[in-house]
Coordinates of N, CA, C and O in Angstrom, one line a residue:
V1 N 35.7 2.3 -48.5 CA 35.3 3.1 -49.3 C 34.1 2.2 -49.9 O 34.4 0.9 -50.6
A2 N 33.2 2.5 -50.9 CA 32.1 1.6 -51.2 C 31.9 2.7 -52.6 O 31.5 3.4 -52.8
V3 N 31.7 1.5 -53.2 CA 31.8 2.3 -55.3 C 30.7 1.4 -55.6 O 30.3 0.3 -55.6
S4 N 29.8 2.1 -55.7 CA 28.4 1.8 -56.6 C 28.5 1.5 -58.0 O 28.7 2.7 -58.8
V5 N 28.6 0.6 -58.6 CA 28.6 0.0 -59.9 C 26.8 -0.4 -60.8 O 26.2 -0.7 -60.3
I6 N 27.0 -0.4 -62.0 CA 25.7 -0.6 -62.7 C 26.2 -1.3 -64.2 O 27.2 -0.1 -64.9
S7 N 25.5 -2.3 -65.0 CA 26.2 -2.7 -66.3 C 24.9 -2.6 -67.3 O 24.2 -3.2 -66.6
P8 N 25.3 -2.8 -68.1 CA 24.1 -2.6 -69.0 C 24.1 -4.1 -69.6 O 22.8 -4.3 -70.1
R9 N 24.7 -5.0 -69.2 CA 25.0 -6.3 -69.8 C 25.6 -7.1 -68.3 O 26.5 -6.8 -67.5
P10 N 25.3 -8.1 -68.1 CA 25.6 -9.5 -67.3 C 27.5 -9.3 -67.0 O 27.4 -9.4 -68.3
A11 N 27.8 -9.6 -65.8 CA 29.7 -8.7 -66.6 C 29.7 -9.2 -64.7 O 29.3 -9.6 -63.4
Q12 N 31.3 -9.2 -64.9 CA 32.1 -9.7 -63.5 C 32.7 -7.9 -63.6 O 33.6 -7.2 -64.8
I13 N 32.5 -7.9 -62.6 CA 33.4 -5.8 -61.7 C 34.3 -6.3 -60.6 O 34.3 -6.7 -60.1
A14 N 35.3 -5.6 -60.9 CA 36.3 -5.7 -59.8 C 37.0 -4.4 -59.4 O 36.6 -3.4 -60.8
I15 N 37.7 -4.0 -58.9 CA 38.7 -2.4 -58.6 C 40.0 -2.5 -58.5 O 40.3 -3.0 -57.7
D16 N 40.9 -2.1 -59.0 CA 42.2 -1.9 -59.1 C 42.2 -0.6 -57.7 O 41.8 0.8 -58.6
Y17 N 43.2 -0.5 -57.0 CA 43.0 0.9 -56.0 C 44.2 0.8 -55.3 O 45.0 -0.6 -55.4
G18 N 44.7 2.1 -55.2 CA 46.0 2.3 -54.7 C 46.4 3.4 -53.6 O 45.2 4.4 -54.0
Y19 N 47.2 4.0 -53.4 CA 47.1 5.4 -52.5 C 48.3 6.1 -53.8 O 48.5 7.3 -53.7
S20 N 48.4 5.5 -55.0 CA 49.5 5.8 -55.9 C 48.6 6.4 -57.2 O 47.7 5.8 -57.8
K21 N 48.7 7.7 -57.7 CA 48.3 7.9 -59.2 C 48.6 6.9 -59.7 O 48.2 6.7 -61.5
S22 N 49.8 6.8 -60.2 CA 50.2 6.2 -61.5 C 50.7 3.9 -60.9 O 51.1 3.9 -62.0
K23 N 50.2 3.5 -59.7 CA 50.3 2.4 -59.4 C 49.6 1.7 -58.4 O 49.1 2.4 -57.6
Y24 N 48.1 0.8 -58.8 CA 47.4 0.2 -58.3 C 47.9 -1.3 -57.5 O 48.6 -2.3 -58.4
A25 N 48.2 -1.1 -56.5 CA 48.6 -2.0 -55.9 C 47.8 -2.8 -55.3 O 48.4 -4.4 -55.3
T26 N 46.7 -3.3 -55.8 CA 45.8 -4.3 -55.1 C 44.7 -4.3 -55.9 O 44.2 -3.2 -56.7
T27 N 43.6 -5.5 -56.1 CA 42.4 -5.4 -57.1 C 41.0 -6.4 -56.3 O 42.0 -7.7 -54.9
T28 N 40.2 -5.5 -55.7 CA 39.3 -6.6 -54.9 C 39.0 -7.7 -55.9 O 39.2 -8.0 -57.5
A29 N 38.2 -8.8 -55.4 CA 37.7 -9.7 -55.8 C 36.6 -9.5 -56.5 O 36.0 -8.6 -56.4
P30 N 37.0 -10.3 -58.1 CA 35.4 -9.9 -58.9 C 34.1 -10.6 -58.1 O 34.3 -11.3 -57.4
I31 N 33.3 -9.3 -58.6 CA 31.7 -9.6 -58.4 C 31.1 -10.1 -59.5 O 31.4 -9.8 -60.4
T32 N 30.3 -10.4 -59.9 CA 29.0 -10.9 -60.5 C 27.8 -10.3 -60.4 O 27.4 -10.0 -59.4
V33 N 27.4 -8.8 -61.2 CA 27.0 -8.4 -61.7 C 25.5 -8.6 -62.8 O 26.1 -9.2 -63.9
K34 N 23.9 -8.3 -62.3 CA 23.4 -8.5 -63.2 C 23.0 -7.2 -64.3 O 23.1 -6.4 -63.5
A35 N 22.6 -7.4 -65.4 CA 22.3 -6.5 -66.5 C 21.4 -5.1 -65.8 O 20.3 -6.1 -65.2
N36 N 21.3 -4.3 -65.8 CA 21.0 -3.1 -65.5 C 20.6 -3.4 -63.6 O 19.3 -2.3 -63.2
V37 N 20.7 -3.4 -62.8 CA 20.9 -3.7 -61.7 C 21.9 -3.7 -60.8 O 23.5 -4.0 -60.7
P38 N 21.4 -1.8 -59.4 CA 23.1 -1.6 -59.6 C 23.7 -3.0 -58.6 O 23.1 -3.7 -57.3
A39 N 24.8 -2.4 -58.0 CA 25.9 -3.4 -57.3 C 26.4 -2.7 -56.2 O 26.5 -1.1 -56.9
V40 N 27.4 -2.9 -55.4 CA 28.4 -2.8 -54.5 C 28.9 -3.0 -54.5 O 29.8 -4.0 -54.1
V41 N 30.8 -2.6 -54.7 CA 32.1 -3.0 -54.4 C 32.7 -2.1 -53.2 O 32.8 -1.1 -53.5
T42 N 33.3 -3.1 -52.3 CA 33.8 -2.6 -51.3 C 35.1 -2.4 -51.4 O 35.4 -3.7 -51.4
I43 N 35.8 -1.1 -50.9 CA 37.4 -1.1 -51.2 C 37.6 -1.7 -49.7 O 37.5 -0.5 -48.6
P44 N 38.6 -2.4 -49.0 CA 38.6 -2.7 -47.8 C 39.6 -2.7 -46.8 O 40.8 -2.1 -47.8
N45 N 39.7 -2.2 -45.6 CA 41.2 -2.2 -45.0 C 41.7 -0.5 -45.9 O 43.4 -1.0 -45.8
L46 N 41.3 0.2 -45.7 CA 42.0 1.8 -46.1 C 43.0 2.1 -45.0 O 42.1 2.3 -44.0
K47 N 43.8 3.0 -45.5 CA 43.9 3.8 -44.0 C 43.5 4.8 -43.5 O 42.7 5.5 -45.0
P48 N 42.9 5.8 -43.0 CA 42.2 6.6 -42.6 C 42.8 7.9 -42.9 O 44.3 8.1 -43.2
N49 N 42.1 8.8 -43.3 CA 42.7 10.0 -44.0 C 43.7 10.4 -44.8 O 44.4 10.6 -44.9
S50 N 43.2 9.5 -46.1 CA 43.9 9.1 -47.4 C 43.4 9.2 -48.5 O 42.1 9.5 -48.6
T51 N 44.3 9.3 -49.5 CA 43.5 9.3 -51.4 C 44.0 8.3 -51.3 O 44.9 7.9 -51.4
I52 N 42.7 8.3 -52.2 CA 43.1 7.0 -52.7 C 42.8 6.8 -54.1 O 41.8 7.7 -54.5
Y53 N 42.9 5.8 -55.2 CA 43.1 5.9 -56.5 C 42.7 4.7 -57.2 O 43.0 3.8 -57.0
Y54 N 41.1 4.8 -57.9 CA 41.0 3.9 -58.4 C 40.8 3.5 -59.7 O 40.2 4.2 -60.3
R55 N 40.2 2.3 -60.2 CA 39.3 2.5 -61.6 C 38.6 1.0 -61.6 O 39.2 0.0 -60.9
I56 N 37.7 1.1 -62.3 CA 36.4 -0.1 -62.2 C 36.6 -0.4 -63.9 O 37.2 -0.1 -64.7
K57 N 37.0 -2.1 -63.1 CA 37.3 -3.3 -64.4 C 36.0 -3.9 -64.9 O 35.4 -4.1 -63.4
Q58 N 35.5 -4.0 -65.6 CA 34.2 -4.9 -66.2 C 34.7 -5.8 -67.0 O 35.3 -5.7 -68.4
R59 N 34.3 -7.4 -67.1 CA 34.3 -8.2 -68.3 C 33.1 -8.7 -68.4 O 32.3 -9.2 -66.9
T60 N 32.7 -9.6 -69.7 CA 31.0 -10.2 -69.3 C 31.5 -11.7 -69.7 O 30.7 -12.4 -69.8
G61 N 32.9 -11.9 -69.0 CA 32.9 -13.7 -69.0 C 34.2 -13.8 -68.2 O 34.9 -13.1 -68.3
P62 N 34.5 -15.1 -68.1 CA 35.7 -15.2 -67.3 C 37.3 -15.4 -68.2 O 37.7 -14.9 -67.2
T63 N 36.8 -15.5 -69.0 CA 38.1 -15.2 -70.0 C 38.1 -14.5 -71.1 O 39.0 -14.1 -71.9
A64 N 36.7 -13.5 -70.8 CA 37.3 -12.1 -71.5 C 38.0 -11.2 -71.2 O 38.3 -11.0 -70.0
A65 N 38.4 -10.2 -72.1 CA 39.3 -9.0 -71.8 C 38.7 -8.0 -70.9 O 37.4 -7.7 -71.0
W66 N 39.3 -7.4 -69.7 CA 38.3 -6.6 -69.1 C 38.7 -4.8 -69.7 O 40.0 -5.0 -70.1
A67 N 37.8 -4.1 -69.9 CA 37.3 -3.0 -70.4 C 37.5 -2.4 -68.8 O 36.9 -2.4 -67.9
V68 N 38.5 -1.6 -68.6 CA 38.9 -0.3 -68.0 C 38.2 0.9 -67.5 O 38.4 1.7 -68.8
S69 N 37.7 1.6 -66.8 CA 37.4 2.8 -66.5 C 38.5 3.7 -66.7 O 39.8 3.4 -66.3
K70 N 38.1 4.7 -66.5 CA 39.5 6.4 -66.2 C 39.4 6.3 -64.4 O 38.8 5.6 -63.9
Q71 N 40.8 6.1 -64.5 CA 40.7 6.6 -63.1 C 40.1 7.6 -62.3 O 39.5 8.7 -62.9
N72 N 39.9 7.4 -60.9 CA 38.9 7.8 -60.3 C 39.7 7.9 -58.6 O 40.4 7.6 -58.3
L73 N 39.4 9.1 -57.8 CA 39.6 9.0 -56.1 C 38.7 9.6 -55.3 O 37.5 9.7 -55.7
A74 N 39.2 9.3 -54.0 CA 38.5 8.8 -53.0 C 38.9 9.1 -51.6 O 40.1 8.7 -51.8
R75 N 38.4 10.2 -50.6 CA 39.0 10.8 -49.6 C 38.5 9.2 -48.5 O 37.2 9.3 -48.2
T76 N 39.3 8.8 -48.0 CA 39.3 7.7 -46.5 C 38.4 8.7 -45.7 O 38.7 9.6 -45.7
Q77 N 38.1 8.5 -44.3 CA 37.3 9.2 -43.1 C 38.5 10.0 -42.4 O 40.1 9.3 -42.0
R78 N 38.5 11.3 -41.9 CA 38.9 11.9 -41.5 C 39.1 11.8 -40.2 O 37.8 11.2 -39.6
A79 N 40.1 12.8 -39.3 CA 39.7 12.5 -37.8 C 38.8 13.0 -37.7 O 38.4 14.5 -38.1
S80 N 38.0 12.9 -36.2 CA 37.1 13.5 -35.7 C 37.3 14.9 -35.3 O 38.3 15.3 -35.3
G81 N 36.3 15.9 -35.6 CA 36.6 17.5 -35.3 C 37.5 18.0 -36.5 O 37.6 19.2 -36.5
S82 N 38.1 16.7 -37.4 CA 39.3 17.4 -38.5 C 38.0 18.5 -39.7 O 37.0 18.3 -39.8
T83 N 38.7 19.6 -40.2 CA 37.9 20.8 -41.0 C 38.4 20.3 -42.6 O 39.4 19.4 -42.8
F84 N 37.7 20.8 -43.8 CA 37.5 20.7 -44.4 C 37.3 21.5 -45.6 O 36.2 22.1 -45.5
S85 N 37.3 21.4 -46.6 CA 36.2 22.7 -47.1 C 36.6 21.7 -49.1 O 36.8 20.7 -49.4
F86 N 35.5 22.0 -49.9 CA 35.0 21.9 -51.2 C 35.3 22.3 -52.0 O 35.4 23.7 -51.9
T87 N 36.2 21.5 -53.0 CA 37.4 22.1 -54.1 C 36.5 21.8 -55.2 O 35.9 20.6 -55.5
D88 N 36.6 22.7 -56.6 CA 36.3 22.5 -57.7 C 37.6 21.5 -58.2 O 39.3 22.1 -58.4
C89 N 37.9 20.5 -58.9 CA 38.8 19.7 -58.9 C 39.6 20.4 -60.9 O 38.9 20.7 -61.6

C-alpha cells in the first residue's frame, strides 16, 4: 500500500499501521517532506487479501510532538479472479 501525503510546511511523516482497529503494531520509518510537495510513504510487507488500519503522523522537527490523523483503512491485493463490490462506508 502506498499513501500519498502533502504537508503545508516542511515536516517528517510516518505511518502507524496494523491489522486491528484498536492497535497499530508497526510504524514506518519517518521520511522528510518539503512544503507543498507530494510524497509517497510505502507500507511494506503486508499480508495479501487483508484490511489494514493506519494513521498518518506528522511533526515539524525531530523533537516536536507528532500530530496524528484520524484512522484510515486500506485493503491489500485480492487473489486473482476473486470478486468484490464497492459500498458506502
